[in-house]
Amino acid sequence: MKIHRALRMERCIGCHSCSLACARLVYKSVSWDRAGIRIRSTGGVSSGFQAILCLACDPAPCAAACPTGAMVQRKSGGGVLLKKSLCIQCGKCAAACPVDAIALDVAGNPSVCVHCGQCVAYCPHDCLELVEADQTTAAPCLESCHVER
Amino acid sequence: MSSDNDLFRVLIYDLERQRGDLVLIPGRRRFIGGSGLAALLYEKYGLPGAAPFDPGQPLIFAIGPATGYFPLMSKTVCGFKSPYNSNYAESHAGGRSALALRFAGYDALVVTGKAAQLSTLVVGSRRIELINVHYLAGADVFTTGKLLRKIASGASGHRSILRIGPAGENGSSYACINVDTYRHFGRLGAGAVMGAKNLKGIVLMGDSDLPLPDDKGYAKLFKDIHEKVTSSGMMEKYHNLGTPANVLPLNELKSLPWRNLAATSDPDADKISGEAFAEKLLMHNAACSGCPVGCIHVGMVREMFSTSHRFAIHQVAYDHEPNFAAGPMLGVVDPVEVLAINDMCDRQGLDIISAGVALAWAVEATEKGLISEKETEVKLTFGDAAAFKRAMWLIGHKANEFYALLGQGTMAAAAHYGGGDYACVLGQEMAGYATGETYFASQTVAFRHSHLDTGAYSYDQKHKEQDVDAVVKFLVDDERERVLLTCLVACLFAREVYKPQTMVDIMACLGHTELAANLDTAAENARRARWRLKIATGFDPMATHIPKRFSEVTTWKGPVDAVYMEALRQGYARAVAELGAPVAAHEA
């Protein structure tokens, strides 16, 4: 099982190409918000950029908080899956996420990274990568301490 | 964008009433967006005969039909009546402004009236609010940005913060609007118009989402264009060294202005080359939202402020034009000092090209004894960066009568003190290309007086022969193509990617089939509309003037031919007068 990691965010130029690609290709939307990966600065554009995306927690607090079974843990630690037909737009998944990785649209529909990697190809600086979920290199701390392989 | 694809969705906000009106305005098929939309909105809401600072004048921000939908459609056009020359004017900026306006749900924002107190306007998809920020009076651009992030909280990472510094509040004719720290609505004084409206900031929150275009080919078209931009090498020059890559070639061609255009080349050029900046000072690149190129080059100034090794760090964005204005034009050849002068200018909210060129004139006027420290407060000498930093502050703060005049433009100061012959003003203070007759004549007459109005600077570098008709034809044709780009509103760096057929494909993909079939006609309509507005607000192309200094220049082609240059000016001016002729009643 692969999971999505923002491994080299110190290279990020803030172009939003990844989140716009996710919105376009995964959420069928043109948006900054309706996307599974969102880029924000850490205090103005001179302070660098951070990727807000699902860290594939296992167990996942968002799945545990979902009252209808719409947000479920994927097997093999590959993040969560959202069954749209079961979602009542209560927003508990977003509230439970410790890193604000789930965005809610106006109607309360969640957007979360599904670890499909479609955004990866649109990053001009190779900041993003799909990695094996069971590898130690999958740690989220790699955003700032990756080693070239 | 409205569901009826001829309609523009525009927010008109009246600062006096503290009310917004959301209006749907027809005209997409004739005006496209961006430059065309700004002209349409000025036609509708502008006061051509009133002063630039009349509260009734609109300050317009317009984006294009492809903004948010395709890469490098990342610019916003600001339309306003310029306090610099009283003409209808445009300025363009990127950052996050274009996408933020798109995702806030508007094709344009028009701000009218004057706020009772210094204020910040917040516009999102479900939020319109005017916040009293009287306590920010006099705050510099960067402090204002930092505080507005807290004052107008929300949509972090997905908002654009437009703000002015002291220069805008003090009405300098070349006060700019800073966008997201590193970009600017520069030149011609949009920042002063904002200041006259008591508007310290505008926060655009891009917090909604839009449906995908219906066209099944959208994803593929996007991917094809994205690949062209990122893989073809077309954009290499913009993201590698950036525009400062021009310095050595321009210097080699005797086309780089030095010390108020006393020379066009200098052995010290290698000290301030694009290579030198990249090797010594470049910290990182940044991008406008929706653009994978990342042409914004950010350099570092490390300033020791105490002998016990205490340092202040300044991150300063650089490009060829700001580097020229704070560098060779002022005789400064230390890249750190070039950035430090830029940084001080930026904090004041001044346009660096205008301010740098104005100070270059002030140095020469000092040398010739027209002014002295009595006026300038600091002794201005070519190469003295510390004096220029101080002078930037003095212009921004309108410190005395001299700096008040210099803040209205070099010609305003020259009208009082003399020295107009060596004022490097081509409609406005020149940019960093002393390439020859075509460029000097073109910039003098052209719409924004910008080096990007046409490719004249490039034409000069390739053509030695003298042919007025050929040049005028080139300028007129080239402008039409560029106006199409600025209607969309594409970054002009993308002009090799967005060729006419690609733009037609984009319009068709977005559902604007009728516009796609008549794109050239619409671009021509927009071009003529904005020329008509410029002329209606007092611009006489035939009355433009090229100061004597420009005929004393030597380029790779040899000494400038003043007679030929004047013929070019007149030829282009006649073409522009024709483009901007009033519409006959039967055509209207």
XYZ file of C-alpha atoms in Angstrom, chain B residues 40-342:
303
model
C -15.417 48.265 -19.974
C -15.758 48.948 -16.259
C -13.972 52.292 -16.505
C -16.271 53.233 -19.395
C -19.218 52.384 -17.158
C -18.092 53.642 -13.753
C -15.166 55.982 -14.475
C -15.149 59.766 -14.423
C -12.871 60.680 -17.374
C -13.068 64.416 -16.654
C -12.610 64.247 -12.895
C -9.325 64.249 -10.986
C -7.593 60.907 -10.276
C -8.193 61.339 -6.543
C -11.883 62.215 -6.933
C -13.644 59.799 -4.563
C -15.960 58.817 -7.403
C -13.109 57.358 -9.475
C -13.144 53.589 -9.552
C -10.188 51.380 -8.663
C -10.695 48.275 -10.767
C -9.239 44.769 -10.403
C -10.105 42.411 -13.256
C -9.185 38.828 -14.139
C -9.756 36.810 -17.290
C -11.948 33.910 -18.393
C -9.125 31.366 -18.056
C -7.938 32.501 -14.602
C -7.811 29.452 -12.342
C -8.579 27.095 -15.196
C -5.170 27.013 -16.915
C -1.550 27.477 -15.816
C 0.077 30.914 -15.952
C -3.298 32.603 -16.232
C -2.102 34.163 -13.051
C -2.307 37.944 -13.377
C -4.760 40.607 -12.333
C -5.240 43.870 -14.228
C -5.687 47.025 -12.157
C -7.454 49.854 -14.006
C -7.524 53.405 -12.646
C -7.018 57.039 -13.516
C -3.343 57.734 -12.936
C -2.234 60.518 -10.617
C 1.072 60.465 -12.529
C -0.330 61.635 -15.852
C -4.111 61.908 -15.277
C -4.673 59.294 -17.994
C -6.622 56.076 -17.760
C -3.979 53.516 -16.813
C -3.396 49.856 -16.188
C -1.016 47.987 -13.982
C -0.622 44.202 -13.774
C 0.343 41.980 -10.847
C 0.338 38.329 -9.943
C 0.914 36.661 -6.583
C -2.265 35.027 -5.385
C -4.455 37.946 -6.421
C -5.904 36.472 -9.613
C -6.869 33.084 -8.230
C -8.102 34.616 -4.984
C -10.480 36.842 -6.952
C -11.571 33.879 -9.085
C -12.251 31.666 -6.049
C -13.972 34.529 -4.253
C -16.391 34.262 -7.168
C -15.783 37.432 -9.186
C -14.482 38.457 -12.594
C -13.722 41.880 -11.199
C -13.784 44.029 -8.088
C -14.501 47.743 -8.443
C -13.849 49.953 -5.445
C -15.447 53.410 -5.444
C -15.919 56.203 -2.931
C -13.702 57.115 -0.008
C -13.776 55.467 3.401
C -14.420 57.713 6.386
C -11.343 56.283 8.116
C -8.332 54.271 7.023
C -9.821 50.878 6.209
C -9.259 47.421 4.820
C -11.753 45.756 2.514
C -12.200 42.005 2.921
C -13.835 40.129 0.055
C -14.507 36.399 0.062
C -17.152 34.189 -1.487
C -19.424 34.596 1.535
C -17.888 37.621 3.185
C -17.741 41.309 2.351
C -16.563 43.539 5.153
C -14.885 46.893 5.686
C -12.577 46.970 8.707
C -11.450 50.232 10.287
C -7.647 50.098 10.518
C -6.913 53.720 11.500
C -4.113 52.380 13.718
C -2.168 51.274 10.613
C -1.693 54.854 9.388
C 1.895 55.289 8.211
C 2.742 51.594 8.618
C 5.194 50.219 6.097
C 4.151 47.618 3.548
C 5.564 44.579 5.345
C 4.277 45.495 8.797
C 0.887 46.105 7.225
C 0.957 42.660 5.613
C 1.859 40.942 8.853
C -0.861 42.703 10.809
C -3.531 42.235 8.134
C -2.978 38.476 8.325
C -4.290 38.716 11.878
C -6.806 41.544 11.449
C -8.522 39.953 8.441
C -8.101 36.353 9.511
C -9.391 33.381 7.576
C -8.599 31.518 4.353
C -4.945 31.290 5.362
C -2.821 30.214 2.425
C -5.722 30.880 0.082
C -5.960 34.625 0.226
C -4.224 37.571 -1.329
C -3.247 40.644 0.661
C -3.000 43.912 -1.285
C -1.683 46.877 0.670
C -0.029 50.263 0.442
C 2.763 51.917 2.403
C 3.394 55.542 3.432
C 3.935 56.569 -0.210
C 0.376 55.557 -1.127
C -1.060 57.362 1.875
C 1.027 60.427 0.976
C -0.163 60.479 -2.615
C 3.094 59.833 -4.453
C 2.329 59.612 -8.164
C 4.269 56.373 -8.403
C 3.084 54.710 -5.224
C 2.397 51.050 -5.912
C 0.097 48.445 -4.418
C 2.063 45.584 -2.911
C 0.586 42.145 -3.555
C 1.542 39.225 -1.329
C 4.946 40.717 -0.410
C 6.752 39.988 -3.681
C 4.502 41.342 -6.458
C 3.232 44.821 -7.247
C 0.710 46.855 -9.129
C 3.568 49.209 -9.909
C 4.056 52.342 -12.023
C 1.537 55.135 -12.600
C 0.309 55.358 -9.022
C -2.407 52.778 -8.287
C -1.204 52.872 -4.670
C -1.920 56.582 -4.404
C -5.442 56.076 -5.754
C -5.932 53.467 -3.044
C -4.524 55.891 -0.479
C -6.860 58.651 -1.638
C -9.715 56.258 -0.925
C -8.446 55.777 2.633
C -7.935 52.166 1.763
C -4.851 50.648 3.399
C -5.505 47.081 2.316
C -7.673 44.708 0.338
C -7.833 41.073 1.405
C -9.179 38.676 -1.204
C -10.206 35.283 0.114
C -10.375 32.496 -2.442
C -12.604 30.255 -0.414
C -15.126 28.783 -2.840
C -14.968 26.072 -5.472
C -16.106 26.135 -9.072
C -17.347 23.351 -11.317
C -15.029 21.851 -13.900
C -15.629 22.945 -17.483
C -18.061 20.597 -19.236
C -15.684 19.999 -22.116
C -14.344 16.436 -21.966
C -11.009 17.575 -23.341
C -10.287 19.950 -20.441
C -7.962 17.655 -18.459
C -5.940 16.809 -21.565
C -5.674 20.424 -22.731
C -4.526 21.414 -19.249
C -1.958 18.600 -19.197
C -0.604 19.503 -22.641
C -0.138 23.151 -21.702
C 1.338 22.231 -18.325
C 3.874 19.963 -20.035
C 4.823 22.692 -22.486
C 5.421 25.035 -19.592
C 7.404 22.638 -17.430
C 9.229 20.340 -19.870
C 9.890 22.182 -23.104
C 12.579 24.537 -21.871
C 10.487 27.510 -23.049
C 10.400 28.958 -19.553
C 13.987 28.084 -18.611
C 15.204 31.679 -18.745
C 12.503 32.805 -16.339
C 13.081 30.252 -13.605
C 16.837 29.830 -13.860
C 18.591 33.194 -13.555
C 15.347 35.054 -14.155
C 15.197 38.349 -16.019
C 18.561 39.525 -14.567
C 20.036 37.126 -17.132
C 19.608 40.162 -19.413
C 22.298 42.233 -17.705
C 25.432 40.894 -19.411
C 23.901 40.670 -22.917
C 22.437 44.174 -22.598
C 25.743 45.545 -21.351
C 27.543 43.787 -24.203
C 25.114 45.392 -26.683
C 25.669 48.826 -25.133
C 22.046 48.834 -24.036
C 22.216 48.913 -20.232
C 21.544 52.344 -18.706
C 24.284 53.441 -16.323
C 24.377 56.515 -14.033
C 21.297 58.274 -15.326
C 22.009 57.038 -18.843
C 25.386 58.751 -19.037
C 26.641 55.426 -20.456
C 25.175 52.239 -21.881
C 27.869 49.801 -20.835
C 30.369 49.489 -18.032
C 33.100 46.992 -17.063
C 31.410 46.533 -13.679
C 28.371 44.817 -15.202
C 29.618 41.384 -14.147
C 29.338 42.454 -10.499
C 25.577 42.836 -10.812
C 24.861 40.178 -13.418
C 22.080 37.635 -13.084
C 24.821 35.083 -12.503
C 26.254 37.125 -9.617
C 22.844 37.502 -7.976
C 22.098 33.796 -8.355
C 25.450 32.665 -7.008
C 25.743 35.062 -4.093
C 22.291 36.077 -2.941
C 19.507 33.917 -4.319
C 17.722 32.252 -1.388
C 14.774 30.626 -3.067
C 12.165 30.971 -5.778
C 8.489 31.603 -5.359
C 5.561 31.409 -7.747
C 2.344 33.114 -8.516
C -0.553 30.853 -7.687
C -1.352 28.589 -10.628
C 2.085 28.944 -12.224
C 4.614 26.110 -11.941
C 7.448 28.247 -13.369
C 8.325 30.066 -10.171
C 10.040 33.092 -11.709
C 10.047 35.076 -8.464
C 13.648 35.258 -7.308
C 14.137 36.069 -3.644
C 17.546 37.223 -2.513
C 18.902 37.659 0.979
C 20.320 40.803 2.525
C 22.225 40.010 5.734
C 22.796 43.238 7.594
C 25.006 43.411 10.669
C 23.398 46.031 12.881
C 25.695 45.649 15.887
C 29.446 45.126 16.059
C 28.811 42.119 18.304
C 27.637 40.224 15.230
C 23.909 40.757 15.432
C 22.231 40.422 12.057
C 18.956 41.405 10.463
C 17.843 39.328 7.503
C 15.812 40.833 4.671
C 14.310 38.721 1.930
C 13.988 40.817 -1.199
C 12.478 39.786 -4.510
C 14.505 40.844 -7.516
C 14.145 41.122 -11.280
C 16.046 42.909 -14.010
C 14.017 46.128 -13.871
C 14.248 46.723 -10.099
C 17.926 45.709 -10.178
C 18.615 48.179 -12.974
C 16.837 51.026 -11.166
C 18.599 50.449 -7.856
C 21.848 49.310 -9.494
C 23.554 50.612 -12.636
C 21.175 53.544 -13.011
C 22.350 54.748 -9.596
C 25.936 53.582 -10.120
C 25.541 50.928 -7.412
C 27.356 47.684 -8.265
C 27.199 45.742 -5.007
C 24.289 43.281 -5.355
C 23.617 43.366 -1.599
C 23.210 47.126 -1.750
C 20.987 46.859 -4.816
C 18.645 44.614 -2.863
C 18.850 46.798 0.234
C 17.781 49.881 -1.764
C 14.974 47.843 -3.288
